[in-house]
Amino acid sequence: MIGDIRKKGYVLPLGMNSMKKFVDAGFKLKEIVIKEQHNCRSTDYWEGKERKFLMLAHEYIFILEKADDHNPI
């Protein structure tokens, strides 16, 4: 499981960047499961405070398959 993060107010799409590296390395992407994020340590801090961003509330599970040398993509 991997989630995205914010740095200096902007989203860093760690999930999508990681998935792309696997695909570029020859893996086949079979499924993307998007899971609601629970028990995030920063949620309590931001609850009730005025903010100019949306809370990141998801994580990814990528189902990958190693490419077969005889049957590449």
Coordinates of C-alpha atoms in Angstrom, one line a residue:
M1 CA 0.0 0.0 0.0
I2 CA 1.2 3.5 -0.8
G3 CA -0.3 6.9 -0.4
D4 CA 0.4 10.4 -1.7
I5 CA 1.9 13.2 0.4
R6 CA 2.0 17.0 0.4
K7 CA 5.2 19.0 0.4
K8 CA 5.1 22.8 0.6
G9 CA 1.4 22.8 -0.2
Y10 CA 1.5 20.6 -3.3
V11 CA 0.6 16.9 -3.7
L12 CA 3.5 14.5 -4.5
P13 CA 1.8 11.5 -6.2
L14 CA 4.0 8.9 -4.7
G15 CA 1.5 6.1 -5.6
M16 CA 1.3 7.0 -9.3
N17 CA 5.1 7.7 -9.5
S18 CA 5.8 4.3 -8.0
M19 CA 3.3 2.5 -10.3
K20 CA 4.9 4.1 -13.3
K21 CA 8.4 2.9 -12.3
F22 CA 7.1 -0.7 -12.2
V23 CA 5.3 -0.4 -15.5
D24 CA 8.4 1.1 -17.1
A25 CA 10.4 -1.8 -15.7
G26 CA 8.2 -4.2 -17.6
F27 CA 5.5 -5.2 -15.1
K28 CA 1.9 -5.4 -16.3
L29 CA -0.6 -3.4 -14.3
K30 CA -3.6 -5.7 -13.7
E31 CA -5.6 -3.7 -11.2
I32 CA -5.5 -0.5 -9.1
V33 CA -7.3 -0.7 -5.8
I34 CA -8.0 2.6 -4.1
K35 CA -8.5 2.2 -0.3
E36 CA -9.9 4.8 2.0
Q37 CA -7.2 5.9 4.4
H38 CA -7.9 5.4 8.1
N39 CA -6.0 6.3 11.3
C40 CA -3.8 9.0 9.7
R41 CA -1.8 10.7 12.4
S42 CA -2.3 14.2 11.0
T43 CA -6.2 14.0 10.7
D44 CA -6.8 14.8 14.4
Y45 CA -4.5 17.9 14.1
W46 CA -6.3 19.3 11.1
E47 CA -9.9 18.5 12.2
G48 CA -11.8 21.7 12.8
K49 CA -9.0 24.0 11.5
E50 CA -9.4 26.2 8.5
R51 CA -7.3 25.0 5.7
K52 CA -6.8 25.7 2.0
F53 CA -6.4 22.2 0.9
L54 CA -8.3 18.9 0.8
M55 CA -7.1 16.1 3.1
L56 CA -5.5 13.2 1.3
A57 CA -7.8 10.3 2.3
H58 CA -6.8 7.4 0.1
E59 CA -4.0 4.8 -0.5
Y60 CA -3.3 2.6 -3.5
I61 CA -2.8 -1.1 -3.9
F62 CA -1.3 -2.0 -7.3
I63 CA -1.8 -5.5 -8.6
L64 CA 1.1 -6.1 -10.9
E65 CA 2.2 -9.1 -13.0
K66 CA 5.8 -9.7 -14.0
A67 CA 5.9 -9.6 -17.8
D68 CA 6.6 -12.9 -19.5
D69 CA 9.6 -12.8 -21.8
H70 CA 7.7 -14.8 -24.4
N71 CA 4.6 -12.6 -24.2
P72 CA 5.6 -9.0 -23.5
I73 CA 3.1 -6.2 -23.4

